[in-house]
Coordinates of C-alpha atoms and ligand atoms in Angstrom, one line a residue:
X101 CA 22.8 -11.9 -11.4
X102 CA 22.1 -12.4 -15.3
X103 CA 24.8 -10.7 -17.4
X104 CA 23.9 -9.7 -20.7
X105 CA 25.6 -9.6 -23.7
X106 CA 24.8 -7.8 -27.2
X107 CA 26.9 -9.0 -30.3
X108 CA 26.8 -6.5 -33.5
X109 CA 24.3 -4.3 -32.3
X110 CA 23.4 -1.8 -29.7
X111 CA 19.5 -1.7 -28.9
X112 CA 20.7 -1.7 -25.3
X113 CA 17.6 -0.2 -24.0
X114 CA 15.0 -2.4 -26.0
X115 CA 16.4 -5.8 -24.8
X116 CA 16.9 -4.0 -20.7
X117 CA 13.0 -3.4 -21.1
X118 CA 12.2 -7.0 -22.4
X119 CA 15.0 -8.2 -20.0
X120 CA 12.9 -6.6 -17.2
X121 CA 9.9 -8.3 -17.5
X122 CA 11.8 -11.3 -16.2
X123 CA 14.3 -10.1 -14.0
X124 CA 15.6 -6.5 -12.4
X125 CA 18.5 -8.5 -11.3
X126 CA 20.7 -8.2 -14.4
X127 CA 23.6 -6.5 -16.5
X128 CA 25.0 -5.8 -19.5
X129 CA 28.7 -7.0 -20.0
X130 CA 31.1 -7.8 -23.0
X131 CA 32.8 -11.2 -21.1
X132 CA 31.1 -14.4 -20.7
X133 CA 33.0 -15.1 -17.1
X134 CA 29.9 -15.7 -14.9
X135 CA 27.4 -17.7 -13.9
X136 CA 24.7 -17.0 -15.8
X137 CA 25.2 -15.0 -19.0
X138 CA 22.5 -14.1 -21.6
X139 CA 23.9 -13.5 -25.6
X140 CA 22.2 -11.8 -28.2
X141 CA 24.2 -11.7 -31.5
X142 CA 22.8 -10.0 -34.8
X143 CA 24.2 -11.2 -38.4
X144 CA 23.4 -10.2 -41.9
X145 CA 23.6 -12.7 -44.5
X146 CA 22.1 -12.9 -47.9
X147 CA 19.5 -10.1 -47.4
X148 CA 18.6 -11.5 -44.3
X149 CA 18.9 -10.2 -40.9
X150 CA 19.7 -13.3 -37.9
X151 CA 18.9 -12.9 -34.6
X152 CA 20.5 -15.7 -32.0
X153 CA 19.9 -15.5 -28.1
X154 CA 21.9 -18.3 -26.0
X155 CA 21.9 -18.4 -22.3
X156 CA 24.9 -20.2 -20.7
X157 CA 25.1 -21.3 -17.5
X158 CA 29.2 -21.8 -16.3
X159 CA 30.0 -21.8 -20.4
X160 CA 27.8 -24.0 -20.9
X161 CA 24.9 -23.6 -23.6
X162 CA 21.5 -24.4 -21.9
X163 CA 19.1 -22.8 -24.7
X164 CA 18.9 -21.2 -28.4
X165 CA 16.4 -19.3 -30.2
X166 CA 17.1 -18.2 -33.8
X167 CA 15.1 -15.9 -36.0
X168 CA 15.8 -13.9 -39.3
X169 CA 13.9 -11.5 -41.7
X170 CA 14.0 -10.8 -45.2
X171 CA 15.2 -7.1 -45.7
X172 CA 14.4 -6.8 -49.5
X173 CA 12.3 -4.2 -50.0
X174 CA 12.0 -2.9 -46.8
X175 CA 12.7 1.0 -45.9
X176 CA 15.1 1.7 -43.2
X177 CA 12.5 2.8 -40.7
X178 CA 10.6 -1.0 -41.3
X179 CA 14.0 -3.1 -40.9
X180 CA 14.6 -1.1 -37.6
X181 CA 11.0 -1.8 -36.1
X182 CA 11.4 -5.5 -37.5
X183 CA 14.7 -6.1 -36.1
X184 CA 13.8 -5.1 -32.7
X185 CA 11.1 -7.0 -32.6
X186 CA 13.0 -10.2 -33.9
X187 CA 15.8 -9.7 -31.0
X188 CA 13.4 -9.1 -28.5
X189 CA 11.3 -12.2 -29.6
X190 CA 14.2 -14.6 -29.2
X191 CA 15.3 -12.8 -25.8
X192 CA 11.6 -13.6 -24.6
X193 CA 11.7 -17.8 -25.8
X194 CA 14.7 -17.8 -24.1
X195 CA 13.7 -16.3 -21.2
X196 CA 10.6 -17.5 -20.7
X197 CA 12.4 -21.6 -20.8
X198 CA 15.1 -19.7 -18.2
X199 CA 12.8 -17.6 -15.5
X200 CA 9.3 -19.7 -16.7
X201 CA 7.3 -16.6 -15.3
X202 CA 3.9 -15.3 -16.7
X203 CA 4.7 -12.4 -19.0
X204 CA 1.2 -12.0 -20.4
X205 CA 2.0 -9.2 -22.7
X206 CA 4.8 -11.0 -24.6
X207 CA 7.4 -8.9 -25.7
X208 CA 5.3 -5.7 -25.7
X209 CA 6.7 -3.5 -23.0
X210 CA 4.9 -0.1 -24.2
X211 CA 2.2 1.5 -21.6
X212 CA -0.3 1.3 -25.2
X213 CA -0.7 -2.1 -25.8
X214 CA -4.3 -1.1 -27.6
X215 CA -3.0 1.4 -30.4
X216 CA -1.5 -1.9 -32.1
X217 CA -4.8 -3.0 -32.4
X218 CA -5.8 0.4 -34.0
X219 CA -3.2 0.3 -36.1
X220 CA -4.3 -3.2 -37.2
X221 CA -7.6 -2.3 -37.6
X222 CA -7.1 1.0 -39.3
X223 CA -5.1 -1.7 -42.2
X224 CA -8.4 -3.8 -42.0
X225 CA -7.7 -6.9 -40.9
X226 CA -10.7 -8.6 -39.5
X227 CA -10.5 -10.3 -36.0
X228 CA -8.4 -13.5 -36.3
X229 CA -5.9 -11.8 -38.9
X230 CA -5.2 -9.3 -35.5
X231 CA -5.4 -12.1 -33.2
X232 CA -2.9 -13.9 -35.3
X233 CA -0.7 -11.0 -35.4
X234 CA -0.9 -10.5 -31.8
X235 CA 0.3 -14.0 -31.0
X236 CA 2.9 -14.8 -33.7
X237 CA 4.4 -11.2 -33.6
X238 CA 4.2 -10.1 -30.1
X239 CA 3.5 -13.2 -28.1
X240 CA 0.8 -12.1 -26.2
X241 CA -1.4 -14.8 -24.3
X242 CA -5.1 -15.3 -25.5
X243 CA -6.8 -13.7 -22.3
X244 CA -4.9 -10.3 -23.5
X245 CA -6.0 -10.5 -26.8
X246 CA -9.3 -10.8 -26.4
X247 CA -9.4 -8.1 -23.4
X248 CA -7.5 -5.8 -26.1
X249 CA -9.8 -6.6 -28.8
X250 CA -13.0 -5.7 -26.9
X251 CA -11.3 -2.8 -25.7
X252 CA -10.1 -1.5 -29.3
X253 CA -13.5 -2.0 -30.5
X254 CA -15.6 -0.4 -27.8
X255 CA -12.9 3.1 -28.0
X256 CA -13.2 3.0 -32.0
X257 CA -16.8 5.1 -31.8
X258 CA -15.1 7.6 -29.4
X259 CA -11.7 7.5 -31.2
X260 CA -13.0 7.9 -35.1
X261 CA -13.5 9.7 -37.2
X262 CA -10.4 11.5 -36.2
X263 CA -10.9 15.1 -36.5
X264 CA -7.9 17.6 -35.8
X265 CA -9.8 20.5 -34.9
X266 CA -11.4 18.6 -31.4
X267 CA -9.6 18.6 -28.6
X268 CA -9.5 17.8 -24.5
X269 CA -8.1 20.2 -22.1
X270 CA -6.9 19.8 -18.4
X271 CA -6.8 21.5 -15.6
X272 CA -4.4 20.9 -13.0
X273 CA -4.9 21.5 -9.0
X274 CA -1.5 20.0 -7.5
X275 CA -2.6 20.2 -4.0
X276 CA -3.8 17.2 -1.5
X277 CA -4.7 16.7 2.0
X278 CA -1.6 14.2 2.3
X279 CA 0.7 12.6 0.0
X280 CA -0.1 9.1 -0.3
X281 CA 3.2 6.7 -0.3
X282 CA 2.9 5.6 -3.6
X283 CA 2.5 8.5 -5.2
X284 CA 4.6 11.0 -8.1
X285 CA 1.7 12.9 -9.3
X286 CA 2.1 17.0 -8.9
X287 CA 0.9 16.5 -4.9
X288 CA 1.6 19.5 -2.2
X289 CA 0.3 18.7 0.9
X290 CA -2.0 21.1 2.3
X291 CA -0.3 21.6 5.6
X292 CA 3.1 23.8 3.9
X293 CA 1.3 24.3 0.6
X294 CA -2.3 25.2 1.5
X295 CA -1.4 28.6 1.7
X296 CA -0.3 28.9 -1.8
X297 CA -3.8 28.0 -3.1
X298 CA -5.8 31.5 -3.7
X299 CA -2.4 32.5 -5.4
X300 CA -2.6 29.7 -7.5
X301 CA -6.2 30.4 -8.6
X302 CA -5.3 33.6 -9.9
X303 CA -2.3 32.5 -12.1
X304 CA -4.5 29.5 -13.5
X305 CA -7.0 31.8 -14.4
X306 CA -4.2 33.7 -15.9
X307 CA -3.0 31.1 -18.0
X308 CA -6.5 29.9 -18.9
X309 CA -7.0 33.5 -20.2
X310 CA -3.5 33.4 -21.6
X311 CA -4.9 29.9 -23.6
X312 CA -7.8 31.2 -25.1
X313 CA -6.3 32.5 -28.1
X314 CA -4.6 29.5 -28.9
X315 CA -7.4 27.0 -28.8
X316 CA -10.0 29.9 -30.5
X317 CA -10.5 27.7 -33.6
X318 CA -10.3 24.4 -31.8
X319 CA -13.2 22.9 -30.6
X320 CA -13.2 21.8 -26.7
X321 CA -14.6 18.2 -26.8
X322 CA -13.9 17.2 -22.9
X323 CA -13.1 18.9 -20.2
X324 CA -11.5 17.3 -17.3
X325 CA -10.3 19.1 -13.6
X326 CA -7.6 16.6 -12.0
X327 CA -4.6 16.5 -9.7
X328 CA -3.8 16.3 -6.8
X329 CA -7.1 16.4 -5.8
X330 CA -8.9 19.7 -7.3
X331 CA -11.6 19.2 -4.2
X332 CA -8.3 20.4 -2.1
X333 CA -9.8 24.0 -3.2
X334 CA -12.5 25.9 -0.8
X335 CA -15.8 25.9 -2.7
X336 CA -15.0 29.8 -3.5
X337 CA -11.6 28.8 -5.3
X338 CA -13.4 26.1 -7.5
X339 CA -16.5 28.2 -8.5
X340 CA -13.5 30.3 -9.8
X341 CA -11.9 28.4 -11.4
X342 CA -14.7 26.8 -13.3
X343 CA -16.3 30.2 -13.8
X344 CA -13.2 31.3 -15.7
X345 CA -13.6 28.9 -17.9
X346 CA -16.8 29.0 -19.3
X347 CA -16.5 33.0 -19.1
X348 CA -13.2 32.6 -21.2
X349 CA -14.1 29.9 -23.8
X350 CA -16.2 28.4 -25.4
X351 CA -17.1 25.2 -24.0
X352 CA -20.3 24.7 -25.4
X353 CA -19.6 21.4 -27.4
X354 CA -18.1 19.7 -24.6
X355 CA -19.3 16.2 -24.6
X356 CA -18.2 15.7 -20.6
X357 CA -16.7 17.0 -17.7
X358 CA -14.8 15.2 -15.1
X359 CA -13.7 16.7 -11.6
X360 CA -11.5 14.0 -10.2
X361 CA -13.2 14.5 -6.5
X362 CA -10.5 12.2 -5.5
X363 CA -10.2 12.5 -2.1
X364 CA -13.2 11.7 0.3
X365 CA -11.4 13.9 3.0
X366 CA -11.6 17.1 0.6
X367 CA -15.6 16.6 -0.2
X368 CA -18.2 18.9 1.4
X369 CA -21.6 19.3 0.1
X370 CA -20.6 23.1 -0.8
X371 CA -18.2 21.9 -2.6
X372 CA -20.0 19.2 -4.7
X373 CA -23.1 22.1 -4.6
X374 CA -20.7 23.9 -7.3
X375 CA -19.7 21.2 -9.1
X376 CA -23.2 20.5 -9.9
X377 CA -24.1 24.3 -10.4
X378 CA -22.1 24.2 -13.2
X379 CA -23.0 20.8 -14.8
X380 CA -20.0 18.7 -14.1
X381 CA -20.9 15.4 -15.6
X382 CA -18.7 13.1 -13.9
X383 CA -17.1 12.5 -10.4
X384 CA -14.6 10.8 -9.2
X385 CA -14.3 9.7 -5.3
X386 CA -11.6 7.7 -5.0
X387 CA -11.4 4.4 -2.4
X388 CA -7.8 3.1 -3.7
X389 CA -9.0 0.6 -0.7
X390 CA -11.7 -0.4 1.3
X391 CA -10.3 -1.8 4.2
X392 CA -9.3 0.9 6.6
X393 CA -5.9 -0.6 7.9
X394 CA -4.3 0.1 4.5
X395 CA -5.7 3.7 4.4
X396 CA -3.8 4.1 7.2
X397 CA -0.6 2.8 5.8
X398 CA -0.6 3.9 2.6
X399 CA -1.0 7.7 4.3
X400 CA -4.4 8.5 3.4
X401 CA -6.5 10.4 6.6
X402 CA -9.5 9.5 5.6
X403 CA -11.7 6.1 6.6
X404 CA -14.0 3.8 4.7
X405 CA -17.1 5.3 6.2
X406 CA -16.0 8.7 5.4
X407 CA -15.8 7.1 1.6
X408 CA -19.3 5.4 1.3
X409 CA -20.6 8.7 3.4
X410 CA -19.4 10.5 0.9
X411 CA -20.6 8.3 -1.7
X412 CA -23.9 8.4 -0.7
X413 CA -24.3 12.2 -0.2
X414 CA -23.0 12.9 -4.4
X415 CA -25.6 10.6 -5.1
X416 CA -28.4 12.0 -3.3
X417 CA -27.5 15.2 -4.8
X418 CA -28.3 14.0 -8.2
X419 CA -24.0 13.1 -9.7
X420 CA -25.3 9.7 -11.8
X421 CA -21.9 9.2 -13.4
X422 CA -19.3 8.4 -10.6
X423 CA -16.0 6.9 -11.0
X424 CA -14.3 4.8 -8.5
X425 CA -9.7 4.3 -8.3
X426 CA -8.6 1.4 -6.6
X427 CA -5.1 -0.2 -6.5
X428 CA -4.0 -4.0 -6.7
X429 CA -1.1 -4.9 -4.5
X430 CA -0.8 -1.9 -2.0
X431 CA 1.5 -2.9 1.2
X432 CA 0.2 -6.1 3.2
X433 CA -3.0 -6.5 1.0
X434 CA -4.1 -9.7 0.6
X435 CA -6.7 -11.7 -2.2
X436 CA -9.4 -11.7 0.9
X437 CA -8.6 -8.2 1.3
X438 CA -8.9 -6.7 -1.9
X439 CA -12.3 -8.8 -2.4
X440 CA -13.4 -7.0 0.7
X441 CA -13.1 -3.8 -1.4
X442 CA -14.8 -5.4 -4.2
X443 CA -17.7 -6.3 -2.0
X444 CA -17.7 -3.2 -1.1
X445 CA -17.6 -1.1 -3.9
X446 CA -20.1 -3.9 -5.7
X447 CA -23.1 -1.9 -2.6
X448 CA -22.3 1.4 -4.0
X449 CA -22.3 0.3 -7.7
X450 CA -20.4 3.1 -9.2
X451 CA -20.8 4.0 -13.2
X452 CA -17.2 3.6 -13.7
X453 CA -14.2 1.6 -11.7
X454 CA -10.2 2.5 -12.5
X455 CA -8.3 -0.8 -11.4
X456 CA -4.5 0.3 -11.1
X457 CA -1.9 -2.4 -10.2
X458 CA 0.5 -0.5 -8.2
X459 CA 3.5 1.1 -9.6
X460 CA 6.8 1.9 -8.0
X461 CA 7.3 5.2 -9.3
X462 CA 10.7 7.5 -8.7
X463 CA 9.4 10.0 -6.9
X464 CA 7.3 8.3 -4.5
X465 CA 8.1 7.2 -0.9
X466 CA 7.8 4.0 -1.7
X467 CA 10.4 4.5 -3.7
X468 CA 12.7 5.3 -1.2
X469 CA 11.7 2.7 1.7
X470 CA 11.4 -0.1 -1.4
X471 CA 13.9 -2.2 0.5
X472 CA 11.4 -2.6 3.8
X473 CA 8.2 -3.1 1.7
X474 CA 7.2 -6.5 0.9
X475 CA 6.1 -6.9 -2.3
X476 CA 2.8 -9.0 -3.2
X477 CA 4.0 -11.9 -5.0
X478 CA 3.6 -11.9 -8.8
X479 CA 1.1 -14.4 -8.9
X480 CA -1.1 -13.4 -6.3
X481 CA -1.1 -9.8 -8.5
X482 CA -2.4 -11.9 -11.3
X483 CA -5.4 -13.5 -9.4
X484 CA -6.3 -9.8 -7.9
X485 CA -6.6 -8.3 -11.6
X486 CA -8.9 -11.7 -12.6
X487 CA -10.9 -11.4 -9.2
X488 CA -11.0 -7.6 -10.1
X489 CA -12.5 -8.5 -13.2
X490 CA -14.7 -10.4 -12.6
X491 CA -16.4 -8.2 -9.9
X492 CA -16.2 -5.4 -12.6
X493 CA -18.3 -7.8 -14.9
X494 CA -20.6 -8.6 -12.3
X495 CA -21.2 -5.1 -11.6
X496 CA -21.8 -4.9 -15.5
X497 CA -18.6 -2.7 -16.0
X498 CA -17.3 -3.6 -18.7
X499 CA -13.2 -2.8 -19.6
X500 CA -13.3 0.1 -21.7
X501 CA -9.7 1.8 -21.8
X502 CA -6.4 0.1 -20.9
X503 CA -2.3 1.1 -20.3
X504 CA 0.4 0.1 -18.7
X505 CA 3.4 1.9 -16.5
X506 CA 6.8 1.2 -16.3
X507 CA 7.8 0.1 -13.0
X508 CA 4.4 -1.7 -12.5
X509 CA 4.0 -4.6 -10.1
X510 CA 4.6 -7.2 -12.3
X511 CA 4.8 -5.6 -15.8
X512 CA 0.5 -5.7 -15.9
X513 CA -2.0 -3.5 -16.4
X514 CA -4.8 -0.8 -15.2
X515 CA -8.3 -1.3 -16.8
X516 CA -11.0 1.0 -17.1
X517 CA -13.9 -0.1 -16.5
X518 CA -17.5 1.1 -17.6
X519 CA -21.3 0.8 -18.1
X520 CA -22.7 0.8 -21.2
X521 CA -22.7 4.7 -22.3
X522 CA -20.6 6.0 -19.3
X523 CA -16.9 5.8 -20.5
X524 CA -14.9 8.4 -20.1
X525 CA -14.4 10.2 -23.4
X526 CA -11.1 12.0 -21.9
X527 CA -9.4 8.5 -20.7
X528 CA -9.9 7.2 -24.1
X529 CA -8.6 10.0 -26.3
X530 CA -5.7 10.4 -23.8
X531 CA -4.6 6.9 -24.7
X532 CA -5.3 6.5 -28.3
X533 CA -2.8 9.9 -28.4
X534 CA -5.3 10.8 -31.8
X535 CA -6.2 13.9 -30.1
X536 CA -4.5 16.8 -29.1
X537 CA -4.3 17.2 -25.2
X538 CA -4.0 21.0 -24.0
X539 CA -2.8 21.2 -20.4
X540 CA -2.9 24.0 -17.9
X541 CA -2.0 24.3 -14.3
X542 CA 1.1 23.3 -12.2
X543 CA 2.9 19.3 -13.3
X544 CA 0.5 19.4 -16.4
X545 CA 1.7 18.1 -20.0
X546 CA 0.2 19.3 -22.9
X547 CA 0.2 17.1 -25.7
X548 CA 0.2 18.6 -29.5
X549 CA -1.2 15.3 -32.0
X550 CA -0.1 15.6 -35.2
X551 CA -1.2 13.1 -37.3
X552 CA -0.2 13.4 -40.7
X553 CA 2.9 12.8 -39.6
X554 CA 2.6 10.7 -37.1
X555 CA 4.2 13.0 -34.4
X556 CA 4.0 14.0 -30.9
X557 CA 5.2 17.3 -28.9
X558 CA 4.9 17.2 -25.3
X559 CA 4.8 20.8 -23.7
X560 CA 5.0 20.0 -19.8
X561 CA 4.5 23.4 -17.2
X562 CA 6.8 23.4 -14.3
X563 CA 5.9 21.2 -11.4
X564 CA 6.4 23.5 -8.5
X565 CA 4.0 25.3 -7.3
X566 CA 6.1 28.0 -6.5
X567 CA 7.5 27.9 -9.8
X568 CA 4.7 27.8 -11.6
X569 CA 3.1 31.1 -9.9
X570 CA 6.4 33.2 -10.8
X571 CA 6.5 31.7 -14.8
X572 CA 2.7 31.4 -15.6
X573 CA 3.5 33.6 -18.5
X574 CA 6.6 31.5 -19.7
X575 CA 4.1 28.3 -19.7
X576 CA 1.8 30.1 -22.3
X577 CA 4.2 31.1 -24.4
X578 CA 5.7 27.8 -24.6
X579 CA 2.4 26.7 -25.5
X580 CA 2.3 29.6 -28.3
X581 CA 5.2 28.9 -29.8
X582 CA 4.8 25.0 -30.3
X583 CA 1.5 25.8 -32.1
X584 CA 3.0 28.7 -33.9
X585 CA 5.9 26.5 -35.2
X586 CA 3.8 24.3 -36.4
X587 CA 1.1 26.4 -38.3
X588 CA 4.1 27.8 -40.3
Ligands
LIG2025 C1 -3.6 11.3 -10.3 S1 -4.3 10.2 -9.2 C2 -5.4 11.4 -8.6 C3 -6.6 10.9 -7.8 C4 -6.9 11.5 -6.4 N1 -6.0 12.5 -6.0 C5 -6.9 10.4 -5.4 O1 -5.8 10.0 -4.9 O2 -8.0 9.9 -5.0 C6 -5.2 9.1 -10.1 C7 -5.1 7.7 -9.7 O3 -3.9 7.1 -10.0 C8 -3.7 5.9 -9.2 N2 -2.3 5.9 -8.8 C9 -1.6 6.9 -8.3 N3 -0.3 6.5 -8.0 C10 -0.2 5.2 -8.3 C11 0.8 4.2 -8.3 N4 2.0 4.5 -7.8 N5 0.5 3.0 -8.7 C12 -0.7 2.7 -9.2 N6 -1.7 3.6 -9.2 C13 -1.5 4.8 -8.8 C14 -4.7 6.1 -8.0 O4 -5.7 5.1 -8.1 C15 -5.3 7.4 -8.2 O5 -6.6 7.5 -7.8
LIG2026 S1 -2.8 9.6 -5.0 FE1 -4.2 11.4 -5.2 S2 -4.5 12.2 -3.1 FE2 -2.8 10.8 -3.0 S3 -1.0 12.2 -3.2 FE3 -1.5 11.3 -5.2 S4 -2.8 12.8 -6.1 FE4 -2.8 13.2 -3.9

């Protein structure tokens, strides 16, 4: 156990985050009795701000890291951003000499690593002023500068100009055939839940009714129908839902639309048979793996045939932008095995491939039986996400959006990957956070962009289904009244 110390200042929760990235096996203390003890102590002197990190092992000092900053002329706001980033840069050298583990990110812990390169760019510095930046500010290793460079750069044409009136809405369809292991996402399995569905319908198409008013002067750029796994619907439910839609507003600018398929055990050719009647633009049928022993354990009932099956038949009815979701370092998957799913995937050659490193989220079983599940060691994470890589450039998908989650295998990342002209708008604007984000449907969050003062509101709708169906009209007016608060 690492017990940490803070001296003169209390940004507990930044240094637990960078503290994380080497170790969950630590706390904070105010006594230096142990073993291993990590000391972070903050001074002022002369207009200058000193940050000192010591590690002691039995009393004994092993390493020091000191940095200050000059505070003259800085506002409050800039001495606060600076000094966090000073503590957490000597926490990190430290650290790194103590643990010596890869932390490829540095001492970012954010799930946006790209919008500092935005930001960076938006001040114009050219290329190696960022990269310079990225190193001698944040530490970050050269492979992840580059990756976010390229990334930056290929989201700037979707991202800019910025234009407040545009926005993305989402749909929400919180139901799925079975809730796999790792999962938190709104999920209700068909078998209690399914029952609940044609109710739903007609409260979403209440609230998209209930919506129209409030986006009549904004124009929808994308439109995007996720989950769960909106396919859970009969082929009825979704040509209503999408009906309502484009009965109720105006969706005649949209620049794409998405229908997370998802799930290969929810797919019919009725189903996809609406989807194309009304022009969806692109699918998503999700392997997470292609090796049909981990289907099995991660509590999906579906196969691999039933995935490349399924595949096959969306082509052959004409869908030419498809998106593929796997996950790096789901239970007992080896290098060999997650190359098989590479191979794999490589036959069907899919427009667009979502690499996710698996994340230990609260309210997933995993959670709960995290104790018997071995986890795939660190390293081994690290060569799936380059082997994952390179496949994806292989298959001439190139990374195109980026973020990271807390409680992620190893503190890495999930790439988006994409051919030349089929990124996903949505993905992109949802990251950059430039955009507003309007959210209907059961678990959804709605996100209100307000850039001229570099704000965010969050409206989020119940998660329950149940809920949801009894307070449809409580989630539009919450919606009303964030916009009307802010039109005043
Ligand atoms: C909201 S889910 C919906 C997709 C769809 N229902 C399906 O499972 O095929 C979007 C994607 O997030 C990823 N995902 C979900 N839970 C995750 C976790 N705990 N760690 C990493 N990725 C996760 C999966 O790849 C999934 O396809
Ligand atoms: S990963 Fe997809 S199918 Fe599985 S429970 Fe989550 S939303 Fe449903």
């Amino acid at each position: 156990m690492l017990y940490v110390i803070l001296k003169n200042h209390d940004y507990k929760y930044e240094v637990a985050e960078l503290v994380k990235l080497f170790t969950q096996n630590f706390e904070f203390t105010d006594e230096k009795n142990f073993a291993m003890v990590l000391e972070n102590t903050l001074l002022t002197h002369n207009n200058h701000l000193i940050s000192t990190t010591r590690y002691f092992t039995n009393y004994e000092m092993r390493f020091e890291e000191r940095q200050s900053i000059d505070t003259t002329n800085l506002s409050e706001q800039e001495i606060k951003k600076l000094t966090k980033e000073m503590i957490k840069r000597t926490l990190y050298k430290v650290l790194k000499k103590v643990f010596n583990t890869y932390v490829p990110w540095g001492i970012l812990t954010g799930i946006r690593p790209i919008k500092i390169v935005h930001t960076l760019l938006d001040l114009g510095y050219d290329d190696e002023q960022i990269k310079e930046t990225l190193r001698k500010n944040y530490y970050i290793a050269d492979e992840k500068i580059e990756l976010s460079l390229e990334i930056a750069k290929r989201e700037r044409v979707f991202v800019y100009p910025v234009d407040k009136d545009k926005i993305s809405l989402y749909v929400s369809i919180p139901f799925c055939p079975t809730i796999c292991y790792y999962c938190s996402f709104p999920a209700n399995p068909l078998k209690v839940y399914g029952n609940l569905r044609d109710e739903y319908v007609e409260k979403l198409i209440e609230e998209i009714k209930g919506v129209k008013d409030l986006i009549k002067n904004k124009e929808i750029e994308t439109l995007y129908i996720g989950g769960g796994t909106p396919t859970a619907l009969c082929e009825n439910n979704l040509d209503k839902v999408i009906s309502a839609l484009f009965d109720e507003l105006d969706l005649s600018k949209i620049k794409e639309f998405t229908v997370e398929a998802g799930r290969p055990d929810t797919i019919t050719k009725e189903k996809l048979e609406v989807l194309k009647k009304h022009n969806v633009t692109r699918i998503s049928i999700n392997p997470q793996s292609m090796n049909d022993i981990t289907l099995e354990k991660i509590g999906r009932s579906h196969s691999v045939k039933e995935i490349i099956d399924c595949f096959n038949m969306a082509r052959s009815m004409g869908f030419d932008n498809i998106n593929m979701d796997i996950i790096l370092g789901l239970v007992d998957e080896d290098l060999e095995m997650v190359e098989n799913t590479l191979k794999e995937i490589e036959k069907l050659n899919p427009e667009s491939l979502t690499v996710h490193t698996l994340a230990v989220k609260r309210a997933s079983s995993l959670k709960e039986n995290i104790d018997d599940y071995e986890f795939t060691r660190y390293e081994e994470m690290v060569k799936m996400i380059d082997l994952s890589m390179k496949y994806a450039r292989k298959m001439n998908l190139k990374p195109y959006y980026l973020y990271r989650q807390k409680h992620m295998l190893g503190n890495l990342e999930n790439i988006g990957y994409a051919k030349e002209g089929y990124e996903c708008i949505y993905n992109i604007q949802i990251m950059e956070e430039k955009q507003s984000n309007y959210a209907i449907g059961a678990g959804s969050i709605s996100k209100f962009v307000y850039l001229d003062e570099d704000r965010i509101e969050r409206v989020d709708n119940v998660k329950n289904v149940e809920q949801y169906i009894n307070r449809v009209d409580e989630m539009i007016e919450k919606k009303r009244k964030e916009i009307e608060k802010n039109a005043n």
